[in-house]
PDB file of C-alpha atoms in Angstrom:
ATOM      1  CA  MET A   1       0.000   0.000   0.000  1.00 48.00           C
ATOM      2  CA  LYS A   2       2.742   2.476   0.988  1.00 44.00           C
ATOM      3  CA  LEU A   3       4.712   1.620  -2.151  1.00 43.00           C
ATOM      4  CA  THR A   4       1.641   2.303  -4.307  1.00 43.00           C
ATOM      5  CA  ILE A   5       1.141   5.702  -2.660  1.00 41.00           C
ATOM      6  CA  CYS A   6       4.830   6.594  -3.090  1.00 41.00           C
ATOM      7  CA  LEU A   7       4.790   5.559  -6.743  1.00 40.00           C
ATOM      8  CA  ALA A   8       1.605   7.563  -7.357  1.00 42.00           C
ATOM      9  CA  ALA A   9       3.217  10.625  -5.747  1.00 42.00           C
ATOM     10  CA  LEU A  10       6.352  10.136  -7.843  1.00 40.00           C
ATOM     11  CA  VAL A  11       4.337   9.904 -11.074  1.00 38.00           C
ATOM     12  CA  THR A  12       2.431  13.065 -10.081  1.00 41.00           C
ATOM     13  CA  VAL A  13       5.637  15.023  -9.407  1.00 41.00           C
ATOM     14  CA  ILE A  14       7.145  13.913 -12.721  1.00 44.00           C
ATOM     15  CA  ALA A  15       3.959  14.730 -14.624  1.00 42.00           C
ATOM     16  CA  LEU A  16       3.666  18.176 -13.021  1.00 42.00           C
ATOM     17  CA  SER A  17       7.315  18.982 -13.624  1.00 46.00           C
ATOM     18  CA  GLN A  18       6.869  18.301 -17.349  1.00 46.00           C
ATOM     19  CA  TRP A  19       3.329  19.692 -17.758  1.00 37.00           C
ATOM     20  CA  CYS A  20       3.644  22.887 -15.717  1.00 39.00           C
ATOM     21  CA  PRO A  21       6.296  24.626 -17.896  1.00 44.00           C
ATOM     22  CA  MET A  22       4.334  23.816 -21.061  1.00 42.00           C
ATOM     23  CA  VAL A  23       1.194  25.499 -19.706  1.00 37.00           C
ATOM     24  CA  TRP A  24       2.577  28.475 -17.763  1.00 36.00           C
ATOM     25  CA  GLY A  25       6.109  28.758 -19.094  1.00 45.00           C
ATOM     26  CA  ASP A  26       7.476  28.749 -15.573  1.00 45.00           C
ATOM     27  CA  CYS A  27       6.559  27.001 -12.337  1.00 43.00           C
ATOM     28  CA  PRO A  28       7.131  27.674  -8.674  1.00 43.00           C
ATOM     29  CA  ALA A  29       9.801  25.434  -7.153  1.00 39.00           C
ATOM     30  CA  MET A  30       7.265  24.038  -4.715  1.00 41.00           C
ATOM     31  CA  VAL A  31       5.308  22.554  -7.629  1.00 40.00           C
ATOM     32  CA  ILE A  32       8.346  20.981  -9.207  1.00 50.00           C
ATOM     33  CA  GLY A  33       9.750  19.596  -5.970  1.00 62.00           C
ATOM     34  CA  SER A  34      12.106  20.172  -3.158  1.00 88.00           C
ATOM     35  CA  CYS A  35      15.513  18.976  -2.068  1.00 94.00           C
ATOM     36  CA  SER A  36      16.687  15.587  -0.854  1.00 92.00           C
ATOM     37  CA  SER A  37      17.793  15.094   2.725  1.00 92.00           C
ATOM     38  CA  GLY A  38      21.107  16.830   3.391  1.00 92.00           C
ATOM     39  CA  TRP A  39      20.499  19.487   0.731  1.00 96.00           C
ATOM     40  CA  LYS A  40      19.199  23.024   1.326  1.00 95.00           C
ATOM     41  CA  GLN A  41      16.834  24.732  -1.079  1.00 96.00           C
ATOM     42  CA  TRP A  42      17.277  28.351  -2.154  1.00 96.00           C
ATOM     43  CA  GLU A  43      14.981  29.571  -4.887  1.00 94.00           C
ATOM     44  CA  ARG A  44      14.913  26.798  -7.508  1.00 92.00           C
ATOM     45  CA  ALA A  45      18.121  25.005  -6.609  1.00 95.00           C
ATOM     46  CA  CYS A  46      19.404  22.629  -3.965  1.00 97.00           C
ATOM     47  CA  TYR A  47      22.806  23.115  -2.323  1.00 97.00           C
ATOM     48  CA  MET A  48      25.039  20.843  -0.258  1.00 96.00           C
ATOM     49  CA  VAL A  49      28.225  21.878   1.538  1.00 95.00           C
ATOM     50  CA  ASN A  50      31.108  19.450   1.182  1.00 93.00           C
ATOM     51  CA  THR A  51      33.290  19.907   4.231  1.00 88.00           C
ATOM     52  CA  GLY A  52      35.933  17.513   2.936  1.00 90.00           C
ATOM     53  CA  GLU A  53      38.463  19.651   1.101  1.00 94.00           C
ATOM     54  CA  ALA A  54      39.453  18.952  -2.494  1.00 97.00           C
ATOM     55  CA  ASN A  55      41.283  20.679  -5.311  1.00 98.00           C
ATOM     56  CA  PHE A  56      39.202  22.439  -7.961  1.00 97.00           C
ATOM     57  CA  GLU A  57      39.045  19.546 -10.435  1.00 97.00           C
ATOM     58  CA  ASP A  58      38.259  16.920  -7.776  1.00 98.00           C
ATOM     59  CA  ALA A  59      35.539  19.162  -6.311  1.00 98.00           C
ATOM     60  CA  GLN A  60      33.880  19.228  -9.738  1.00 96.00           C
ATOM     61  CA  LYS A  61      34.049  15.409  -9.872  1.00 97.00           C
ATOM     62  CA  VAL A  62      32.567  15.016  -6.379  1.00 97.00           C
ATOM     63  CA  CYS A  63      29.606  17.197  -7.348  1.00 97.00           C
ATOM     64  CA  ALA A  64      29.127  15.301 -10.627  1.00 95.00           C
ATOM     65  CA  LYS A  65      28.879  12.034  -8.671  1.00 96.00           C
ATOM     66  CA  LYS A  66      26.036  13.633  -6.698  1.00 95.00           C
ATOM     67  CA  GLY A  67      24.202  14.568  -9.902  1.00 94.00           C
ATOM     68  CA  ALA A  68      25.177  18.208  -9.389  1.00 96.00           C
ATOM     69  CA  VAL A  69      27.770  20.810 -10.339  1.00 96.00           C
ATOM     70  CA  MET A  70      30.042  22.867  -8.157  1.00 97.00           C
ATOM     71  CA  ALA A  71      28.047  25.932  -7.151  1.00 97.00           C
ATOM     72  CA  ALA A  72      28.582  29.286  -8.854  1.00 96.00           C
ATOM     73  CA  PRO A  73      26.328  32.307  -8.302  1.00 95.00           C
ATOM     74  CA  ARG A  74      24.361  33.975 -11.084  1.00 94.00           C
ATOM     75  CA  SER A  75      23.437  37.022  -8.980  1.00 95.00           C
ATOM     76  CA  GLN A  76      24.667  39.035  -6.007  1.00 95.00           C
ATOM     77  CA  ALA A  77      21.749  37.602  -3.990  1.00 96.00           C
ATOM     78  CA  GLU A  78      22.883  34.048  -4.723  1.00 96.00           C
ATOM     79  CA  ASN A  79      26.459  35.058  -3.904  1.00 95.00           C
ATOM     80  CA  ALA A  80      25.315  36.301  -0.469  1.00 94.00           C
ATOM     81  CA  PHE A  81      23.301  33.105   0.079  1.00 96.00           C
ATOM     82  CA  LEU A  82      26.327  30.948  -0.790  1.00 95.00           C
ATOM     83  CA  ALA A  83      28.634  32.877   1.547  1.00 93.00           C
ATOM     84  CA  ASP A  84      26.160  32.532   4.451  1.00 92.00           C
ATOM     85  CA  PHE A  85      25.407  28.888   3.635  1.00 93.00           C
ATOM     86  CA  LEU A  86      29.092  27.992   3.529  1.00 92.00           C
ATOM     87  CA  LYS A  87      29.721  29.817   6.827  1.00 88.00           C
ATOM     88  CA  THR A  88      27.062  27.782   8.608  1.00 83.00           C
ATOM     89  CA  GLY A  89      28.040  24.537   6.878  1.00 78.00           C
ATOM     90  CA  THR A  90      31.695  24.662   7.861  1.00 78.00           C
ATOM     91  CA  GLU A  91      33.306  25.600  11.144  1.00 70.00           C
ATOM     92  CA  THR A  92      36.805  26.519  10.018  1.00 74.00           C
ATOM     93  CA  ALA A  93      36.667  27.298   6.303  1.00 80.00           C
ATOM     94  CA  LYS A  94      38.010  30.670   5.207  1.00 89.00           C
ATOM     95  CA  ALA A  95      37.130  30.322   1.525  1.00 93.00           C
ATOM     96  CA  SER A  96      35.332  27.955  -0.811  1.00 95.00           C
ATOM     97  CA  TRP A  97      35.693  27.043  -4.460  1.00 97.00           C
ATOM     98  CA  VAL A  98      33.105  28.403  -6.871  1.00 96.00           C
ATOM     99  CA  ASN A  99      32.718  26.957 -10.368  1.00 96.00           C
ATOM    100  CA  CYS A 100      34.395  29.928 -12.060  1.00 95.00           C
ATOM    101  CA  VAL A 101      37.770  30.651 -13.597  1.00 93.00           C
ATOM    102  CA  THR A 102      39.755  33.775 -14.430  1.00 88.00           C
ATOM    103  CA  SER A 103      42.209  34.413 -17.193  1.00 73.00           C
ATOM    104  CA  SER A 104      45.849  35.173 -16.559  1.00 62.00           C
ATOM    105  CA  ASN A 105      45.298  38.792 -17.641  1.00 63.00           C
ATOM    106  CA  ALA A 106      43.150  39.291 -14.503  1.00 61.00           C
ATOM    107  CA  THR A 107      39.989  40.842 -15.832  1.00 68.00           C
ATOM    108  CA  THR A 108      37.274  41.814 -13.381  1.00 78.00           C
ATOM    109  CA  SER A 109      34.704  39.305 -14.638  1.00 83.00           C
ATOM    110  CA  CYS A 110      34.915  35.532 -14.446  1.00 89.00           C
ATOM    111  CA  THR A 111      33.768  32.714 -16.651  1.00 92.00           C
ATOM    112  CA  CYS A 112      31.400  30.588 -14.598  1.00 93.00           C
ATOM    113  CA  TYR A 113      29.618  27.327 -15.307  1.00 93.00           C
ATOM    114  CA  GLY A 114      26.013  26.783 -14.253  1.00 87.00           C
ATOM    115  CA  ASP A 115      23.947  23.688 -13.648  1.00 79.00           C
ATOM    116  CA  ASP A 116      23.546  23.297 -17.417  1.00 80.00           C
ATOM    117  CA  GLN A 117      27.386  23.520 -17.750  1.00 78.00           C
ATOM    118  CA  LYS A 118      27.026  26.440 -20.165  1.00 89.00           C
ATOM    119  CA  ALA A 119      29.481  29.265 -19.618  1.00 93.00           C
ATOM    120  CA  TYR A 120      28.322  32.674 -18.440  1.00 93.00           C
ATOM    121  CA  TYR A 121      30.116  35.775 -17.182  1.00 90.00           C
ATOM    122  CA  PHE A 122      29.802  37.072 -13.647  1.00 91.00           C
ATOM    123  CA  THR A 123      31.371  40.197 -12.183  1.00 88.00           C
ATOM    124  CA  PRO A 124      31.910  39.619  -8.467  1.00 90.00           C
ATOM    125  CA  THR A 125      33.061  41.913  -5.697  1.00 91.00           C
ATOM    126  CA  TRP A 126      36.757  41.096  -5.448  1.00 93.00           C
ATOM    127  CA  LYS A 127      38.761  41.116  -2.243  1.00 92.00           C
ATOM    128  CA  THR A 128      41.207  44.040  -2.258  1.00 91.00           C
ATOM    129  CA  GLY A 129      44.216  43.038  -4.344  1.00 88.00           C
ATOM    130  CA  ASP A 130      42.386  40.389  -6.382  1.00 89.00           C
ATOM    131  CA  PRO A 131      42.394  39.215  -9.034  1.00 89.00           C
ATOM    132  CA  THR A 132      46.161  39.238  -9.032  1.00 85.00           C
ATOM    133  CA  GLY A 133      46.768  37.837 -12.496  1.00 78.00           C
ATOM    134  CA  THR A 134      49.496  35.657 -11.043  1.00 84.00           C
ATOM    135  CA  GLU A 135      50.338  32.758 -13.334  1.00 83.00           C
ATOM    136  CA  GLY A 136      48.512  29.636 -12.165  1.00 85.00           C
ATOM    137  CA  GLU A 137      45.881  31.476 -10.095  1.00 89.00           C
ATOM    138  CA  ASN A 138      43.060  30.757 -12.510  1.00 91.00           C
ATOM    139  CA  CYS A 139      40.460  29.284 -10.155  1.00 94.00           C
ATOM    140  CA  VAL A 140      38.076  31.362  -8.075  1.00 95.00           C
ATOM    141  CA  ILE A 141      37.300  31.277  -4.365  1.00 96.00           C
ATOM    142  CA  LEU A 142      34.463  32.803  -2.376  1.00 95.00           C
ATOM    143  CA  HIS A 143      35.596  34.159   0.992  1.00 93.00           C
ATOM    144  CA  VAL A 144      33.430  33.243   3.979  1.00 90.00           C
ATOM    145  CA  ARG A 145      35.420  34.855   6.814  1.00 85.00           C
ATOM    146  CA  PRO A 146      33.464  37.710   8.415  1.00 82.00           C
ATOM    147  CA  ASP A 147      35.908  40.431   7.289  1.00 83.00           C
ATOM    148  CA  ARG A 148      35.814  39.249   3.652  1.00 87.00           C
ATOM    149  CA  SER A 149      32.477  37.428   3.407  1.00 88.00           C
ATOM    150  CA  GLY A 150      31.045  37.306  -0.087  1.00 92.00           C
ATOM    151  CA  LYS A 151      34.166  38.700  -1.752  1.00 95.00           C
ATOM    152  CA  TRP A 152      36.087  36.717  -4.318  1.00 94.00           C
ATOM    153  CA  GLY A 153      39.730  35.891  -4.864  1.00 93.00           C
ATOM    154  CA  ASP A 154      41.802  34.035  -7.409  1.00 93.00           C
ATOM    155  CA  ALA A 155      43.738  30.959  -6.302  1.00 94.00           C
ATOM    156  CA  VAL A 156      45.879  28.095  -7.520  1.00 95.00           C
ATOM    157  CA  CYS A 157      43.546  25.327  -8.710  1.00 95.00           C
ATOM    158  CA  GLY A 158      45.592  22.587  -7.031  1.00 96.00           C
ATOM    159  CA  GLY A 159      44.956  23.884  -3.505  1.00 95.00           C
ATOM    160  CA  SER A 160      42.435  22.174  -1.235  1.00 95.00           C
ATOM    161  CA  ARG A 161      39.221  23.925  -0.197  1.00 95.00           C
ATOM    162  CA  VAL A 162      35.679  23.185   0.846  1.00 94.00           C
ATOM    163  CA  PHE A 163      32.963  23.673  -1.774  1.00 96.00           C
ATOM    164  CA  ALA A 164      29.235  23.483  -2.353  1.00 97.00           C
ATOM    165  CA  CYS A 165      27.384  21.440  -4.950  1.00 97.00           C
ATOM    166  CA  LYS A 166      24.249  22.706  -6.678  1.00 96.00           C
ATOM    167  CA  ARG A 167      21.476  21.012  -8.621  1.00 95.00           C
ATOM    168  CA  PRO A 168      17.974  22.010  -9.693  1.00 93.00           C
ATOM    169  CA  ALA A 169      15.254  21.511  -7.081  1.00 93.00           C
ATOM    170  CA  GLY A 170      12.991  18.591  -7.752  1.00 84.00           C
ATOM    171  CA  GLN A 171      15.580  16.148  -9.041  1.00 65.00           C
ATOM    172  CA  LEU A 172      14.953  12.789  -7.445  1.00 57.00           C
ATOM    173  CA  HIS A 173      17.982  10.844  -6.209  1.00 50.00           C
ATOM    174  CA  PHE A 174      17.615   7.520  -4.455  1.00 46.00           C
TER     175      PHE A 174
END
């Protein structure tokens, strides 16, 4: 009986998630679904802090195994959410990876990669002195320390940092 109810609910969620956009063009996240246990919802995405540190490339792989991508903000509001979320999710972290890279000529905007893995440009608030343009500092970090919270820096991609994964709300993972 319980299995039948769960399957009926699952079919309903899947049907609504496909039908709703066709009718209205956009749907509230609560219609499409919510986040799995251990993930936190903000707007239409689910986030999970990974407190185990990894280098930039390995962090991307960890998120991919979770059916997600390494988080990168698309707005200043999402940037503020990420900084606060990472502060509460880690006790000692000073900075976290974000799924963005800089070029060696140290421009003020970054190339970021969203949950669809398509590139987009984002202009963050940089920590004083960043980006440095130092050779090898092509990966981007989001500071979470109180005196720098929400500001970005460039860093060597091989360093180890905490990170957050992001995936669209409503994805079912068993």
